[in-house]
PDB file of C-alpha atoms in Angstrom:
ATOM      1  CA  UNK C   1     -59.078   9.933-146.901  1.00  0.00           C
ATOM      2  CA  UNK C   2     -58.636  10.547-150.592  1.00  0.00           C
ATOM      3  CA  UNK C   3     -60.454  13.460-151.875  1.00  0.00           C
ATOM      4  CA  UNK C   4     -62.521  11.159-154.256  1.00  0.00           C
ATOM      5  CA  UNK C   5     -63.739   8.784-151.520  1.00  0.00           C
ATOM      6  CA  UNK C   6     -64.298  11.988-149.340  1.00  0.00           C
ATOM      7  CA  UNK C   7     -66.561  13.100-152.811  1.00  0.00           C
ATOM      8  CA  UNK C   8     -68.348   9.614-153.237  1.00  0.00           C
ATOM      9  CA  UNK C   9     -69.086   9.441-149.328  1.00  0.00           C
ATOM     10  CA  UNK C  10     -70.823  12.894-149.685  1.00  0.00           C
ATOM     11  CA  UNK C  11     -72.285  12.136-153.048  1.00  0.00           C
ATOM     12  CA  UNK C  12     -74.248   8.897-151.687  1.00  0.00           C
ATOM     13  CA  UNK C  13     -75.217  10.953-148.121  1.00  0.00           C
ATOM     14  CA  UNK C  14     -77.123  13.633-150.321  1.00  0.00           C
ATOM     15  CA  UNK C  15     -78.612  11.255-152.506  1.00  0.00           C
ATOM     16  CA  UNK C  16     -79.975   9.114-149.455  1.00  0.00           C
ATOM     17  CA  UNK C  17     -81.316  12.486-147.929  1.00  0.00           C
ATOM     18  CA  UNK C  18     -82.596  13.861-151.192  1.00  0.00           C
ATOM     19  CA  UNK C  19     -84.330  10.400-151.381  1.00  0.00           C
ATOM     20  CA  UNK C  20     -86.124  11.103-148.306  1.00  0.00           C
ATOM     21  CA  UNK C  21     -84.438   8.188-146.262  1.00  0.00           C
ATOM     22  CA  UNK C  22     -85.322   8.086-142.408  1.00  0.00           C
ATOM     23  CA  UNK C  23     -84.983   5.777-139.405  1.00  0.00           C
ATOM     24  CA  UNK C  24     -82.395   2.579-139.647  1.00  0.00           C
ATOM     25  CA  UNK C  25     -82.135   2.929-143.548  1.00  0.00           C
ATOM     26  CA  UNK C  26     -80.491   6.634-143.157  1.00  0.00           C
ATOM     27  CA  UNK C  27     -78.757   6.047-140.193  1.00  0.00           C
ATOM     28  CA  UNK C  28     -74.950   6.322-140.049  1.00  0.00           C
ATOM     29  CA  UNK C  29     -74.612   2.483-139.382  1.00  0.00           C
ATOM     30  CA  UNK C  30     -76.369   1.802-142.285  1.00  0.00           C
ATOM     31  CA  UNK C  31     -73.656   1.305-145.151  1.00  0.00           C
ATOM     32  CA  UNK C  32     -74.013   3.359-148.671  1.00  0.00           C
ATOM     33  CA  UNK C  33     -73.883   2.067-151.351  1.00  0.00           C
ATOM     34  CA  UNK C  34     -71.598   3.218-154.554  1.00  0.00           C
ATOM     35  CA  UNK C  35     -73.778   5.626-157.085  1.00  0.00           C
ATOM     36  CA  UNK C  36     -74.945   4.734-159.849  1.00  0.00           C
ATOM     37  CA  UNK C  37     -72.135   5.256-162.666  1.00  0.00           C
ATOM     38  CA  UNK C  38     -73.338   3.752-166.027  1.00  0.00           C
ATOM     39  CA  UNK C  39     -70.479   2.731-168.082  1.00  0.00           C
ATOM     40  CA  UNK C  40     -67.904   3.409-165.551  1.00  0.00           C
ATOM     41  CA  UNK C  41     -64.747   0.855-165.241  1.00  0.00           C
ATOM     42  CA  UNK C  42     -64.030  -0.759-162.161  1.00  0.00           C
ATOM     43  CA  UNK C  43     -61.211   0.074-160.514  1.00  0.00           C
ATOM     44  CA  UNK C  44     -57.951  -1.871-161.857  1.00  0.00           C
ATOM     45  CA  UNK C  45     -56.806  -3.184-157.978  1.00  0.00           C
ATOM     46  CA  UNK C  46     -58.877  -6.094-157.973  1.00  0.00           C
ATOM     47  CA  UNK C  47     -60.820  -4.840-155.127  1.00  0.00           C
ATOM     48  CA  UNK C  48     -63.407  -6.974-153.263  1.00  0.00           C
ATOM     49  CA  UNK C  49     -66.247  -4.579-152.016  1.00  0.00           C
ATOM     50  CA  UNK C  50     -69.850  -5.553-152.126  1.00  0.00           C
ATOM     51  CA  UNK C  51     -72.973  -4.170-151.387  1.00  0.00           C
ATOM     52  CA  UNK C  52     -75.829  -6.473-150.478  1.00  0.00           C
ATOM     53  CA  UNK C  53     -79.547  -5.481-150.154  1.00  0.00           C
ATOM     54  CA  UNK C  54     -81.705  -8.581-149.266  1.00  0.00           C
ATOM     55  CA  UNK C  55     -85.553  -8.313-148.808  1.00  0.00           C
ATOM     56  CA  UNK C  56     -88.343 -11.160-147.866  1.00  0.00           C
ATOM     57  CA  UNK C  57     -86.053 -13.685-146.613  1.00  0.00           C
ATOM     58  CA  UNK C  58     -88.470 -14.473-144.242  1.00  0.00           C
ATOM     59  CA  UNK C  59     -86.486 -14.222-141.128  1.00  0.00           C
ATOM     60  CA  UNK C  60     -86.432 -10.676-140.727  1.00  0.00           C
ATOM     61  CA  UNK C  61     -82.946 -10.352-139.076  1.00  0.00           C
ATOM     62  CA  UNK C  62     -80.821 -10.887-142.310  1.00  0.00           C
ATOM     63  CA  UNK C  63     -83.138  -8.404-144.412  1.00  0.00           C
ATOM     64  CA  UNK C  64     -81.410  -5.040-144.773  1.00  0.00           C
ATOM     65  CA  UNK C  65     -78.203  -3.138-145.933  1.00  0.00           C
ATOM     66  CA  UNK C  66     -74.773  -5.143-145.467  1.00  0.00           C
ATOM     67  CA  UNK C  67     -70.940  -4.135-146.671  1.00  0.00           C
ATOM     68  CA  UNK C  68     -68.696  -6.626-147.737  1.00  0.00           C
ATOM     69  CA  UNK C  69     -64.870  -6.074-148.278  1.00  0.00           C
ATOM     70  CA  UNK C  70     -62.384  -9.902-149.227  1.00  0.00           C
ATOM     71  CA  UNK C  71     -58.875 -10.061-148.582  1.00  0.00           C
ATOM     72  CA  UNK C  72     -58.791  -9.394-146.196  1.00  0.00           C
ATOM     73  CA  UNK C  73     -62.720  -9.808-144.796  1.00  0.00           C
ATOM     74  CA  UNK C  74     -64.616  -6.927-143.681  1.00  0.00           C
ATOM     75  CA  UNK C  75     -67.330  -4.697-143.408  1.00  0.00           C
ATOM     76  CA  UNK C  76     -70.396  -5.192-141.614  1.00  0.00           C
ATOM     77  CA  UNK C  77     -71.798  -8.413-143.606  1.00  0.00           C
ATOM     78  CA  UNK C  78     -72.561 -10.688-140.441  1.00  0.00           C
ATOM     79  CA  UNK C  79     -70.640 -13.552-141.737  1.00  0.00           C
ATOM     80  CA  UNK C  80     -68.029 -11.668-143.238  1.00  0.00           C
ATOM     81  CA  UNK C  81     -65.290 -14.378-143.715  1.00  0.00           C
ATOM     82  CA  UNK C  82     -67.575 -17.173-144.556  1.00  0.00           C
ATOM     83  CA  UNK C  83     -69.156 -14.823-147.086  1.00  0.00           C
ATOM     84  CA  UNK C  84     -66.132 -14.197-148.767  1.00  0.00           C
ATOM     85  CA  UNK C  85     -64.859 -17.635-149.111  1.00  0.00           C
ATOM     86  CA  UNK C  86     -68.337 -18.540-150.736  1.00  0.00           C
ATOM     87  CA  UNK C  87     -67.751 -16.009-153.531  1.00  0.00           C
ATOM     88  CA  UNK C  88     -63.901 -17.057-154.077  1.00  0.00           C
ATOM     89  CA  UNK C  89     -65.042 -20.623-154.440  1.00  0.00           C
ATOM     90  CA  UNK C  90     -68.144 -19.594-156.557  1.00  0.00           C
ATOM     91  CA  UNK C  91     -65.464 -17.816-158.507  1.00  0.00           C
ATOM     92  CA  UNK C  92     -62.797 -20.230-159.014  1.00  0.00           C
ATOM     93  CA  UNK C  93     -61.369 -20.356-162.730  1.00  0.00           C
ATOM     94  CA  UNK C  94     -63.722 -18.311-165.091  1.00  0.00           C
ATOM     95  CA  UNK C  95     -66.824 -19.308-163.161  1.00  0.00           C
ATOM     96  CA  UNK C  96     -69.168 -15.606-162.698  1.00  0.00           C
ATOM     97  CA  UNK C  97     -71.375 -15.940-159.266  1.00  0.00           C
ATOM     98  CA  UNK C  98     -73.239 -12.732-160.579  1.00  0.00           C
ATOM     99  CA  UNK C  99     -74.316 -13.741-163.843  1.00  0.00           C
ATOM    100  CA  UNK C 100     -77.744 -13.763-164.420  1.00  0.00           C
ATOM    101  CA  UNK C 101     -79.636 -16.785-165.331  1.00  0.00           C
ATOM    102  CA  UNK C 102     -79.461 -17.173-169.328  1.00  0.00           C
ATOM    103  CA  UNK C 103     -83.386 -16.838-170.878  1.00  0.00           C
ATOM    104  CA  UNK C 104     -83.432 -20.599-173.037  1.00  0.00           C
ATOM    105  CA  UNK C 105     -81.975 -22.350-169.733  1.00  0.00           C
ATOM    106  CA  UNK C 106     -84.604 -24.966-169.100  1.00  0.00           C
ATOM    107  CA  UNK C 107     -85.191 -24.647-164.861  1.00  0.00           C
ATOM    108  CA  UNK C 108     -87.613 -26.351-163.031  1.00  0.00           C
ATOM    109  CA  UNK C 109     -90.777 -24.330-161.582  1.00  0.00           C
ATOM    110  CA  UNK C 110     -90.336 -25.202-157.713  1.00  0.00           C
ATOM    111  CA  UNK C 111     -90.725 -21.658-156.806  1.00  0.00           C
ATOM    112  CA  UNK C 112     -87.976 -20.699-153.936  1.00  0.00           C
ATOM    113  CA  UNK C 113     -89.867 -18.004-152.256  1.00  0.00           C
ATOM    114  CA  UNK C 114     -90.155 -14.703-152.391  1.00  0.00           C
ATOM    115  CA  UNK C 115     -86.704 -13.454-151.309  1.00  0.00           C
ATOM    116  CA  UNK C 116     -84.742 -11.221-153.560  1.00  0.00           C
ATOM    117  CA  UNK C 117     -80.869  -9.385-153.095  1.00  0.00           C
ATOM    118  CA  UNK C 118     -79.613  -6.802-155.010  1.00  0.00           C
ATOM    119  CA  UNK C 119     -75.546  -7.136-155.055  1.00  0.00           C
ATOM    120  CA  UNK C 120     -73.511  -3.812-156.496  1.00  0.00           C
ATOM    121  CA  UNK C 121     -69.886  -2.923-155.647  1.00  0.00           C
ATOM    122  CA  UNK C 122     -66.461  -4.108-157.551  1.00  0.00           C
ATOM    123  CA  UNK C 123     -65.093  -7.760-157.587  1.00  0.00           C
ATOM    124  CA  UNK C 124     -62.232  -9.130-158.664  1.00  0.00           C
ATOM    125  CA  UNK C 125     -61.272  -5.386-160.218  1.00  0.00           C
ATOM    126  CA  UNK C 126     -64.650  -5.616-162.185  1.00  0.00           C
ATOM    127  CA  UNK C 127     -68.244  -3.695-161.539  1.00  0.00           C
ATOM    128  CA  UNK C 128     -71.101  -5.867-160.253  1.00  0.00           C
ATOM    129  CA  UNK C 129     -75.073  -4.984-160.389  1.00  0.00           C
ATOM    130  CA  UNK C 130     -76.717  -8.628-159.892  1.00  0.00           C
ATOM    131  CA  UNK C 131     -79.992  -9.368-159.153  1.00  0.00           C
ATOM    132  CA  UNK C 132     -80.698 -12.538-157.196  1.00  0.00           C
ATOM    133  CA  UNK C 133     -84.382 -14.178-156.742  1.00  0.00           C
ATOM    134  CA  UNK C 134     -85.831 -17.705-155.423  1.00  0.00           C
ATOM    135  CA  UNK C 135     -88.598 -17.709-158.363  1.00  0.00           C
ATOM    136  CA  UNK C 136     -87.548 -21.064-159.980  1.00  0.00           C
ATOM    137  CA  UNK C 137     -84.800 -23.941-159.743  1.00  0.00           C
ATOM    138  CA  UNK C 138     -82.143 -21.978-161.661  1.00  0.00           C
ATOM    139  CA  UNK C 139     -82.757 -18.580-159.484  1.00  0.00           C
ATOM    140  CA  UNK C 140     -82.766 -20.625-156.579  1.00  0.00           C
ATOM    141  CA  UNK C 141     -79.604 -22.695-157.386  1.00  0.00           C
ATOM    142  CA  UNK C 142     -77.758 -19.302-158.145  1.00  0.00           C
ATOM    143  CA  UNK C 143     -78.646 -18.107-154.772  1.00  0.00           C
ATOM    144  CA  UNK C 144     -77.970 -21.275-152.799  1.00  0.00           C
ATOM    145  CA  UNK C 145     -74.180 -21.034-154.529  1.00  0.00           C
ATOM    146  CA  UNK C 146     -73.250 -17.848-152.406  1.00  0.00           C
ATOM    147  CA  UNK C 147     -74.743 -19.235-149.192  1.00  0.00           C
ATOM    148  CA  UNK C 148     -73.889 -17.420-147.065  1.00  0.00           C
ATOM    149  CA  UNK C 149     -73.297 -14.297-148.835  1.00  0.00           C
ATOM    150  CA  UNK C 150     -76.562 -14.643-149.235  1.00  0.00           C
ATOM    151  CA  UNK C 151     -78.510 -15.699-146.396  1.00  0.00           C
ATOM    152  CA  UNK C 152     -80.247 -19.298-146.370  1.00  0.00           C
ATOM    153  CA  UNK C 153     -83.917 -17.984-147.174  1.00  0.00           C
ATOM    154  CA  UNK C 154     -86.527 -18.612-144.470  1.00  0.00           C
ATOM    155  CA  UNK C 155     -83.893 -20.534-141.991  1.00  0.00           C
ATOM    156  CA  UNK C 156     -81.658 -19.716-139.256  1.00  0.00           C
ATOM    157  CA  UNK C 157     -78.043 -20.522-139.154  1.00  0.00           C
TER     158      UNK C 157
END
């Protein structure tokens, strides 16, 4: 393991238990996210790793803490392969799956629920912090478009 990774790994487990972290959320199954590194480039590679933290999806079995890693697919995202080929075709040509919804864009006001995912790792050899949410049309489009990165809110599949 190179001496960084080794560094980052023991970075994010002193954070989590400086942060008071217990049960599932500090457990070693649980993956960690990267640290926060304002300003920092993403590495040049191209490398696909995500972190995804979804909450209130209202079916309490794809709530929590999942890894993602494209080409190949990995990590412990449930639907690891489907996952990534819903962000490659959300990405195709200059297309951005994480940008955030832009403040004149007129959306409807069919609320979504109240599920909400937090996405932070590197894609495509660039740094990602999105925030997803099911508050209107546009936030719930935007979600619906990296099904099933993103879990279909309040169903099974």
């Amino acid at each position: 393991m190179p001496r960084r990774h080794a560094s980052l790994t023991v970075l994010v487990s002193v954070l989590a238990l400086a942060a008071g972290l217990t049960g599932s959320a500090a457990s070693a199954s649980a993956p960690a996210g990267p640290p926060a590194r304002p300003g920092k480039a993403a590495p040049p590679d191209g490398s696909h790793q995500l972190f995804f933290t979804v909450t209130d999806s209202r079916y309490s079995a794809k709530d929590g803490l999942y890894r993602l890693e494209c080409e190949p697919p990995g990590g412990d995202h449930p639907r690891a392969e489907a996952a990534c080929a819903a962000l490659l075709d959300a990405s195709r040509g200059d297309r951005d799956p994480f940008r955030p919804v832009h403040p004149d864009e007129n959306c409807t006001k069919i609320y979504g629920g109240s599920a909400t995912a937090h996405i932070r790792g590197t894609w495509r050899g660039r740094e990602v912090d999105a925030h997803f949410k099911r508050t209107d049309g546009c936030e719930t489009a935007r979600w619906d478009a990296l099904v099933p990165a993103l879990p279909k809110a309040g169903r099974e599949d």
